[in-house]
Short mmCIF file of C-alpha atoms and ligand atoms in Angstrom, two decimals:
data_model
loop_
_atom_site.label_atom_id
_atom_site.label_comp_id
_atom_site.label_asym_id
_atom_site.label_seq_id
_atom_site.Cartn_x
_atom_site.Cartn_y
_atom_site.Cartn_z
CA UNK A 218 72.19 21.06 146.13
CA UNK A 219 72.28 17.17 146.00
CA UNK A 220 74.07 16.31 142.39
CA UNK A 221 75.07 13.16 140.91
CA UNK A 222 78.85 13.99 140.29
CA UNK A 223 79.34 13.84 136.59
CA UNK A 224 81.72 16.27 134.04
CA UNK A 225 83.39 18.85 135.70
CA UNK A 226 82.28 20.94 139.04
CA UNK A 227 84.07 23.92 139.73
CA UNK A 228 86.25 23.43 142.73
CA UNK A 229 85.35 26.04 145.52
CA UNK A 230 85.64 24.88 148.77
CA UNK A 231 83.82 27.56 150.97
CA UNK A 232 81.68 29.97 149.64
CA UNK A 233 80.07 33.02 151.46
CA UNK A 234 76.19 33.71 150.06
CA UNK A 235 73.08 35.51 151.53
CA UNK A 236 74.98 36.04 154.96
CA UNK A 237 75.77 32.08 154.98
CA UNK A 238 78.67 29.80 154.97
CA UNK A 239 78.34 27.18 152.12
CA UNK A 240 80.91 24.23 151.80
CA UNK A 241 81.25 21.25 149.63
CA UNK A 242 80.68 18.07 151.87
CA UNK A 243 84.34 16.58 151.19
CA UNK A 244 82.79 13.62 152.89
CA UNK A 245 80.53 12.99 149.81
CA UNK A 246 82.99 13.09 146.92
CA UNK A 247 83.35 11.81 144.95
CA UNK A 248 80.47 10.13 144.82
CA UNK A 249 78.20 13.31 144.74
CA UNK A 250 78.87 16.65 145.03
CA UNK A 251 76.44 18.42 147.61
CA UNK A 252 77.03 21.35 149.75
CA UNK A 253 76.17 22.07 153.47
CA UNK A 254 75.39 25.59 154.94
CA UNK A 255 76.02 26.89 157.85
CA UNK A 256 74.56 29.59 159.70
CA UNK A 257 76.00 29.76 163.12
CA UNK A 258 79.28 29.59 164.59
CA UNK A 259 78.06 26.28 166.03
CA UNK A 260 77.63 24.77 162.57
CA UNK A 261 80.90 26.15 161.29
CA UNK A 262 82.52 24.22 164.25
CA UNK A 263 80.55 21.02 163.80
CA UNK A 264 81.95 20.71 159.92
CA UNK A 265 85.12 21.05 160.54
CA UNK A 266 85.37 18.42 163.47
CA UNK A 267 82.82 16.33 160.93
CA UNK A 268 85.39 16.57 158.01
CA UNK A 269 82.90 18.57 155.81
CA UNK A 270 85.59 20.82 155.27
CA UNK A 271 89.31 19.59 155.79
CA UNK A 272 92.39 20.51 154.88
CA UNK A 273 94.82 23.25 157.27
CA UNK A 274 94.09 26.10 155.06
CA UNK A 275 90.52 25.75 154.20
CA UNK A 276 89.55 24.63 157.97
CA UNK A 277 91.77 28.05 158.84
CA UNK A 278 89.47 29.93 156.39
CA UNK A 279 86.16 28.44 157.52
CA UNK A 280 86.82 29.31 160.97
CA UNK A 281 87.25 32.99 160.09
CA UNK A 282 83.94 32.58 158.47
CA UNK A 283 82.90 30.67 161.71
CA UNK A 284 83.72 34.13 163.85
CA UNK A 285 81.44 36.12 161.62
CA UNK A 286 78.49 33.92 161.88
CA UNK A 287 79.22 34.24 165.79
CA UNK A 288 79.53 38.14 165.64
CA UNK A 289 76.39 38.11 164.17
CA UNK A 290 74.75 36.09 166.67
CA UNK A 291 76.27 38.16 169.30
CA UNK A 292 75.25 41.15 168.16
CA UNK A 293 72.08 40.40 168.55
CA UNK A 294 72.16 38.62 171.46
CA UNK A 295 74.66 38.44 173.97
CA UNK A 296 75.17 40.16 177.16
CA UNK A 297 79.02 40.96 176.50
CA UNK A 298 79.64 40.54 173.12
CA UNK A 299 83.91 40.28 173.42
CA UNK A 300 83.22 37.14 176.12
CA UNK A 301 80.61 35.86 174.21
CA UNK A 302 83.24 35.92 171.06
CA UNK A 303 86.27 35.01 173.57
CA UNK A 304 83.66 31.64 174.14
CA UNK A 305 83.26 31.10 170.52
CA UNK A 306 86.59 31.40 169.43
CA UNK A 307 87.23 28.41 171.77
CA UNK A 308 84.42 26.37 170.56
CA UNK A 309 85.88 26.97 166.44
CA UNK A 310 89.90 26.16 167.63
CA UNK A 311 89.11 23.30 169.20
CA UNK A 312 87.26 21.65 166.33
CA UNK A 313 90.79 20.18 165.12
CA UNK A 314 94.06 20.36 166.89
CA UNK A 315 96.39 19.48 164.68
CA UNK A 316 96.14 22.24 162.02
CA UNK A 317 97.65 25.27 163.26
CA UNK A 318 95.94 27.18 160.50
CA UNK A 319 92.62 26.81 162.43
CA UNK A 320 93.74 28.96 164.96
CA UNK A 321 96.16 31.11 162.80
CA UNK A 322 93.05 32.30 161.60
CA UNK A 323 90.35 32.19 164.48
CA UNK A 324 93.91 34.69 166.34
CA UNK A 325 93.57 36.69 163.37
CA UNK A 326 89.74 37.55 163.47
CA UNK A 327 90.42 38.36 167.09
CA UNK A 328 92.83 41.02 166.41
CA UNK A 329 90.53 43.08 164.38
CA UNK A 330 88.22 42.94 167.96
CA UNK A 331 91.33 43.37 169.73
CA UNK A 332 92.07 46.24 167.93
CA UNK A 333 88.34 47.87 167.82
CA UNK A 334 87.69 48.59 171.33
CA UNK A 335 84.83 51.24 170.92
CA UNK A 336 83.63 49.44 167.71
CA UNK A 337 79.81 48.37 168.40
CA UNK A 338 78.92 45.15 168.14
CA UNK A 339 76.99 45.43 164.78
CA UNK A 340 79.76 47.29 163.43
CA UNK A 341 82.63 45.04 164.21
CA UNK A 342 80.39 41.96 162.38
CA UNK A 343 80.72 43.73 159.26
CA UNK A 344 84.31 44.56 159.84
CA UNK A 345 84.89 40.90 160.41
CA UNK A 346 83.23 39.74 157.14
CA UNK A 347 86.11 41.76 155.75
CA UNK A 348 88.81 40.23 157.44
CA UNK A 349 87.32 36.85 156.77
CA UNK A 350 87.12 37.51 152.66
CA UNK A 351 90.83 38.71 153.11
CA UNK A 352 91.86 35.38 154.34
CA UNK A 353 90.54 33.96 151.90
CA UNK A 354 91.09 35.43 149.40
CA UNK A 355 94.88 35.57 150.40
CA UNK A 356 94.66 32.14 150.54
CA UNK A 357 93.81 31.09 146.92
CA UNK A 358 96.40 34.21 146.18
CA UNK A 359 99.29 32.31 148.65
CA UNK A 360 98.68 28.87 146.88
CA UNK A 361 99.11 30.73 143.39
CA UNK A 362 102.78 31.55 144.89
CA UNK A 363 103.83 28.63 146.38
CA UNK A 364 102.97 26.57 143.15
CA UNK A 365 105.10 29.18 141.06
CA UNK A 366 108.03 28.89 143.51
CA UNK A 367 107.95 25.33 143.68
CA UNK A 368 107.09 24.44 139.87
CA UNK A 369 110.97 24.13 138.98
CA UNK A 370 111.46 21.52 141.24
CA UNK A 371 109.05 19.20 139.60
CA UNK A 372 111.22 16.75 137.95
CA UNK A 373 109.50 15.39 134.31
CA UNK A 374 108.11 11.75 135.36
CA UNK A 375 106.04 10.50 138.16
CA UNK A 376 105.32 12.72 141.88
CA UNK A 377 104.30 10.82 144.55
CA UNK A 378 101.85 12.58 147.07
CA UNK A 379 100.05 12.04 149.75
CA UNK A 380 96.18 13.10 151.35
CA UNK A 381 94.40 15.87 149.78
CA UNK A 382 96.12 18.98 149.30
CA UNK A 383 94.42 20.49 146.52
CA UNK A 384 91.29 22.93 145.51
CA UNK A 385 89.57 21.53 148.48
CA UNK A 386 91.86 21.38 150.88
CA UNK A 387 92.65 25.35 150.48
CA UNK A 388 90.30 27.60 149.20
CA UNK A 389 91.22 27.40 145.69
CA UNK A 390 94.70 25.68 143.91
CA UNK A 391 96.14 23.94 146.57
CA UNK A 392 99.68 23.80 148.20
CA UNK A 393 101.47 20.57 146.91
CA UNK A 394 98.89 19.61 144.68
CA UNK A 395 99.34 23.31 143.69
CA UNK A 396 102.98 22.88 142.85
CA UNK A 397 102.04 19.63 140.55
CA UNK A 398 99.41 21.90 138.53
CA UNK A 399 101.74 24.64 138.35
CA UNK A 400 104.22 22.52 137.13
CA UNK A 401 101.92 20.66 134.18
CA UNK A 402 100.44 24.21 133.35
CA UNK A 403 103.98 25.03 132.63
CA UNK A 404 104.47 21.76 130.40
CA UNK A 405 105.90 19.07 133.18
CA UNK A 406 105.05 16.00 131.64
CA UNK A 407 104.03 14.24 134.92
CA UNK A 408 102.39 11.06 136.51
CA UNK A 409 101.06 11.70 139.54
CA UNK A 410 101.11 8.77 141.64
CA UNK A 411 98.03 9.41 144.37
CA UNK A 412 98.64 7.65 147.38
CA UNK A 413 94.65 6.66 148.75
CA UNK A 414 95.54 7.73 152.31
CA UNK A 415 93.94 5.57 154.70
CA UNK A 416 91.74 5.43 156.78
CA UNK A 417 89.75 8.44 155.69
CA UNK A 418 90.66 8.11 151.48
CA UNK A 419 91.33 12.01 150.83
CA UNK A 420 93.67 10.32 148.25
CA UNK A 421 91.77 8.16 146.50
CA UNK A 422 88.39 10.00 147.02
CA UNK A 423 89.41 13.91 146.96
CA UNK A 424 93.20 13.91 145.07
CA UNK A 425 91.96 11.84 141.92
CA UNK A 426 88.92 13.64 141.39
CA UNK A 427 90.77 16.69 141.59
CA UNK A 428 93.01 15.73 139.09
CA UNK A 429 90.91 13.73 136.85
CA UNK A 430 88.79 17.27 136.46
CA UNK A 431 92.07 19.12 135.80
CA UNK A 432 93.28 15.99 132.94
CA UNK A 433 96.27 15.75 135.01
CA UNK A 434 97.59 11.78 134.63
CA UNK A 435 96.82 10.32 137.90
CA UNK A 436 97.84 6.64 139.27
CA UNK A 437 95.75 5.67 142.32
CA UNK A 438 97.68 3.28 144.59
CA UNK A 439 97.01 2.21 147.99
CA UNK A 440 99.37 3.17 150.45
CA UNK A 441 101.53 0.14 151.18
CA UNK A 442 101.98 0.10 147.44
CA UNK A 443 104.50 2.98 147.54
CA UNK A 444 107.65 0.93 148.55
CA UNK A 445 107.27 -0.99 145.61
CA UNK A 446 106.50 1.73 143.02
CA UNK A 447 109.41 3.62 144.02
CA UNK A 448 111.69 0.71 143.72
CA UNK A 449 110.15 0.09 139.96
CA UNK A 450 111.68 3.90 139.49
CA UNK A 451 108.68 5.38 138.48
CA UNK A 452 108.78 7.80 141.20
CA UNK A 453 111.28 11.49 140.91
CA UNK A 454 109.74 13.19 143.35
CA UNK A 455 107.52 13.48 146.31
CA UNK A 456 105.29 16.90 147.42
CA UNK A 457 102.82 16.23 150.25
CA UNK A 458 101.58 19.42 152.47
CA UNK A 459 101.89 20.23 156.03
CA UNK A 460 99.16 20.90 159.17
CA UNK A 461 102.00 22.19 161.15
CA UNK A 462 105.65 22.90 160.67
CA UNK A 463 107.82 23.47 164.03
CA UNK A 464 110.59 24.98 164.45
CA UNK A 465 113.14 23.03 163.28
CA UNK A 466 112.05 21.89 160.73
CA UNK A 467 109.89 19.06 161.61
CA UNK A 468 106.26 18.23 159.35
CA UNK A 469 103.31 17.17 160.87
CA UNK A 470 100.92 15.89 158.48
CA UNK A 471 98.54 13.40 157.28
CA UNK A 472 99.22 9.77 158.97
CA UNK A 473 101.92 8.05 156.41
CA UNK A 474 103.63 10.37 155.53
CA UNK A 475 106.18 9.74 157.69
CA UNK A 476 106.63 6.64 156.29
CA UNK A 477 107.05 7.76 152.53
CA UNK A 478 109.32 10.05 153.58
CA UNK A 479 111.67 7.54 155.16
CA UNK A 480 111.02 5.34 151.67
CA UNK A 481 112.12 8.67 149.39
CA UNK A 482 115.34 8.70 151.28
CA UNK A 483 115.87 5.39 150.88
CA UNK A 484 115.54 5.56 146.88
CA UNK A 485 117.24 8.70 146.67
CA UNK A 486 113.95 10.77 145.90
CA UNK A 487 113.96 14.28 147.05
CA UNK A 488 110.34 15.07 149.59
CA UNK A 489 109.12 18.21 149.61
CA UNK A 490 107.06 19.86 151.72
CA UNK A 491 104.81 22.84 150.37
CA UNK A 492 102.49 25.07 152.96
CA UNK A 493 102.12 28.68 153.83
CA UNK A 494 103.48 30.48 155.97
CA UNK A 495 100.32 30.52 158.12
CA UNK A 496 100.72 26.31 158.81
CA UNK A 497 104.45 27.69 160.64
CA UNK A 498 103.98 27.14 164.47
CA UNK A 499 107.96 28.70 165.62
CA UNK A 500 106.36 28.60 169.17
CA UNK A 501 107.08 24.82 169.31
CA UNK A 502 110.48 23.38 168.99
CA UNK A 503 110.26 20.00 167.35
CA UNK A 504 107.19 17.99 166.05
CA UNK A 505 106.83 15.74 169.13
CA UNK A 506 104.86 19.17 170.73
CA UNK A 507 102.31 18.97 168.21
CA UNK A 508 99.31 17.77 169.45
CA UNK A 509 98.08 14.46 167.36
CA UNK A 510 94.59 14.12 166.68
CA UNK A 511 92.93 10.65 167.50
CA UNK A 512 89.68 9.98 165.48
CA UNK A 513 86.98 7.87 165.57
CA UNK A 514 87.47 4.12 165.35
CA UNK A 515 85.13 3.31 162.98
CA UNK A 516 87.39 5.32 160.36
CA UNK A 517 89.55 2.42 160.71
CA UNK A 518 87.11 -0.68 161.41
CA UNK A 519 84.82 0.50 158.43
CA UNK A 520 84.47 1.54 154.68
CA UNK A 521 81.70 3.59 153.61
CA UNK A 522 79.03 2.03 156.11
CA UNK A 523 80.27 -1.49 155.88
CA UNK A 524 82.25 -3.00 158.70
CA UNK A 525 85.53 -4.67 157.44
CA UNK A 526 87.00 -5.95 160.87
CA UNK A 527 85.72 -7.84 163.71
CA UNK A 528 83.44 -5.95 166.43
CA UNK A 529 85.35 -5.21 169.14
CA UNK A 530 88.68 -5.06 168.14
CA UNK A 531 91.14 -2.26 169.29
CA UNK A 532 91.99 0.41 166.89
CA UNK A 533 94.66 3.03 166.67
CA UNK A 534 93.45 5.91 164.61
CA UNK A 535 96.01 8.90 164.90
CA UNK A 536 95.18 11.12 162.03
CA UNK A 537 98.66 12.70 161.63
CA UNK A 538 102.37 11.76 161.79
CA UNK A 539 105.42 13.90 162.53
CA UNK A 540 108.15 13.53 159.68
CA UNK A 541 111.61 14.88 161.25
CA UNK A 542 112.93 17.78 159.56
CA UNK A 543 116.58 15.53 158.13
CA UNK A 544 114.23 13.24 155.77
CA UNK A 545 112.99 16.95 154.34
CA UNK A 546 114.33 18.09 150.96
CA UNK A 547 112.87 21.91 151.47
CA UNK A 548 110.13 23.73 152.04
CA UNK A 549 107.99 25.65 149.85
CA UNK A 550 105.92 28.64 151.04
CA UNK A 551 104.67 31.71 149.18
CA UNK A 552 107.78 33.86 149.91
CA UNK A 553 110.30 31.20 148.54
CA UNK A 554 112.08 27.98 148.59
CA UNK A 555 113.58 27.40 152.12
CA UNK A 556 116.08 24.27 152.60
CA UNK A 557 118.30 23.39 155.61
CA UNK A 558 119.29 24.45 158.08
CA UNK A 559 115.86 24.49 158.91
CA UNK A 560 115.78 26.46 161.90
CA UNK A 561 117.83 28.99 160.40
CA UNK A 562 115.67 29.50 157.46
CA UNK A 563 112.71 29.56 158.90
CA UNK A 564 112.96 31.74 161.59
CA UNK A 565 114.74 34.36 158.84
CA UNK A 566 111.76 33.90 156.80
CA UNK A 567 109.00 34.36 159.32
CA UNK A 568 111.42 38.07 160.91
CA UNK A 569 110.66 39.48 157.72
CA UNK A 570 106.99 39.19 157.51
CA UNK A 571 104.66 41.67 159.21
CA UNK A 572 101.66 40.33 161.45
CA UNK A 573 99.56 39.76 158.79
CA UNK A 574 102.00 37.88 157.21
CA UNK A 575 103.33 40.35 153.74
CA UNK A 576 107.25 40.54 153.16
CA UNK A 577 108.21 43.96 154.32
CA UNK A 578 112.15 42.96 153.56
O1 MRU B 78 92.64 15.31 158.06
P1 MRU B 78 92.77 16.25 156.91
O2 MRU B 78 92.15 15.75 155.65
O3 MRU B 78 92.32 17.65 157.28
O4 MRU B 78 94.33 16.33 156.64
C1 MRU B 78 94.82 17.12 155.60
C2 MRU B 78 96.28 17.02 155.43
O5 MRU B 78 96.97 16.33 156.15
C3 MRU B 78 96.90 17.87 154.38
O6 MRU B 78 98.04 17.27 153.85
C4 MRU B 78 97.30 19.22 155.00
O7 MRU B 78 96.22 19.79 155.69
C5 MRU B 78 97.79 20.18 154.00
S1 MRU B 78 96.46 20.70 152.95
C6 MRU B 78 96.91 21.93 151.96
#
């Protein structure tokens, strides 16, 4: 499919068909909408390292996806299928570090082969392809809560936010772009102000098509213009998402937003956070144990093809930042609200969840 993008496209990310993985190339949009299959694990990997798909959630749920394709393959194939799928697994959680999604999910498909011990090979594929619709589907489900939850604390006016965290970035809704279109659904009046998110542009590219499809008032600005746009008052809150939440509190995310948290204190803006429960990593203490992924340089040293600095020059291109967990307002996941202590909270939160992740308080 190779489409001019004009009037609206319905917004699914990932899409299983005729025993194939099919994702919108997010590195296309907005100027067309096209989609890329995959057919092997291989491929899966190769998109999400490629920034077809991106996103914590939706990378989480292609990689599930990703272990079925493998399965398949090693059904057929492989000498000893459970190393063979030990080997893939690998290949898929390594794509992207950051995200702790990606191998929430990859752990999650391995548990159903964990659990299947006399299971043949063809047999556990198809059980797979189950798990793998579940998290998905769970996923658009979970980003139906967490906008519900987190509606109410929309203030009427403009919301700052930051990267993509919408349709695409999920399967389906979105986490803090969910919030925002829970919150106009419910009659908000709202100004979103999009922040373009250098280097890569999920803001201006990704966020304002999403919400220019939706008719949700969008302001594109570039980053360094949020300092000033909060001063001008035109800001009452701020929602970004979240790759990985330690411990205590502490939000890795998307490179700058670090920096507009430090601004909403500053103004007196609350910053919210809004993720699942599945981007919690309690196995880390504090954000400085995240790993950071470094990308490419040309990110940073070009725009669409076109070189915009001179050749040679050294480039820092870290594609996340770690917000401490005092600049943080609360958190929003599918089971509720949580605010600080963080540690406290969180760690209640996550003892009353079963492995898969329902409330069984
Ligand atoms: O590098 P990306 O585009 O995968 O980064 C995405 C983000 O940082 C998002 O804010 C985060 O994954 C939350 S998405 C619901």
């Amino acid at each position: 499919m190779n489409q001019p993008v004009s009037g609206r496209k319905p917004v699914r990310t990932l899409a299983w068909e005729d025993g194939a993985l099919h994702l919108i190339d997010q590195r296309r949009l907005p100027r067309e909408f096209e989609t890329v299959t995959c057919r092997t694990a291989e491929e899966v990997a190769a998109a999400i390292r490629s920034m077809v798909v991106r996103g914590a959630p939706a990378i989480g749920a292609a990689a599930a996806y990703g272990i079925v394709l493998g399965a398949r393959e090693a059904a057929e194939g492989a000498d000893d299928f459970r190393a063979e799928m030990a080997r893939i697994a690998g290949r898929l959680r390594s794509a992207r570090p950051t995200a702790v999604n990606l191998s929430w999910a990859v752990d999650r498909m391995m548990r159903v082969i964990d659990a299947c011990p006399h299971m043949s090979p063809a047999a556990l594929a198809d059980r797979l392809l189950e798990e793998a619709h579940a998290i998905a589907a769970e996923d658009a489900a979970t980003c139906r809560k967490i906008g519900a939850h987190g509606a109410a604390l929309v203030e009427p006016g403009g919301v700052m936010t930051h990267c993509n965290t919408g349709a695409l970035a999920t399967v389906d809704y979105g986490t803090a772009l969910g919030v925002i279109r829970a919150a106009w659904s419910r009659g908000t009046p709202l100004r979103v102000y999009a922040c373009e998110t250098r280097p890569f542009l999920q803001g201006a590219r990704l966020t304002a098509w999403e919400l220019l499809q939706e008719d949700i008032p969008v302001t594109l600005i570039t980053d360094n213009m949020a300092a000033h746009v909060m001063h001008r008052g035109l800001v009452r809150s701020v929602i970004v998402g979240a790759d990985r939440i330690t411990a205590n509190g502490d939000v890795v995310n998307k490179i700058g937003t670090y920096g507009l948290a430090i601004l909403a204190r500053e103004h007196g803006i609350p910053f919210y956070v809004a993720a699942p429960v599945s981007t919690l990593d309690l196995s880390l203490e504090h954000g400085g144990q995240v790993p950071i992924e470094e990308r490419a340089a040309s990110e940073v040293t070009h725009i669409a093809g076109q070189p915009i600095a001179p050749e040679g020059v050294d480039v820092l291109n870290p594609a996340f930042d770690v917000t401490p967990a005092r600049y943080v307002t609360a958190i929003i996941t599918e089971h509720g609200v949580v605010r600080p202590p963080y540690e406290e909270g969180l760690a209640r939160l996550v003892n009353r969840l079963d492995e898969q992740g329902a409330d069984i308080a």
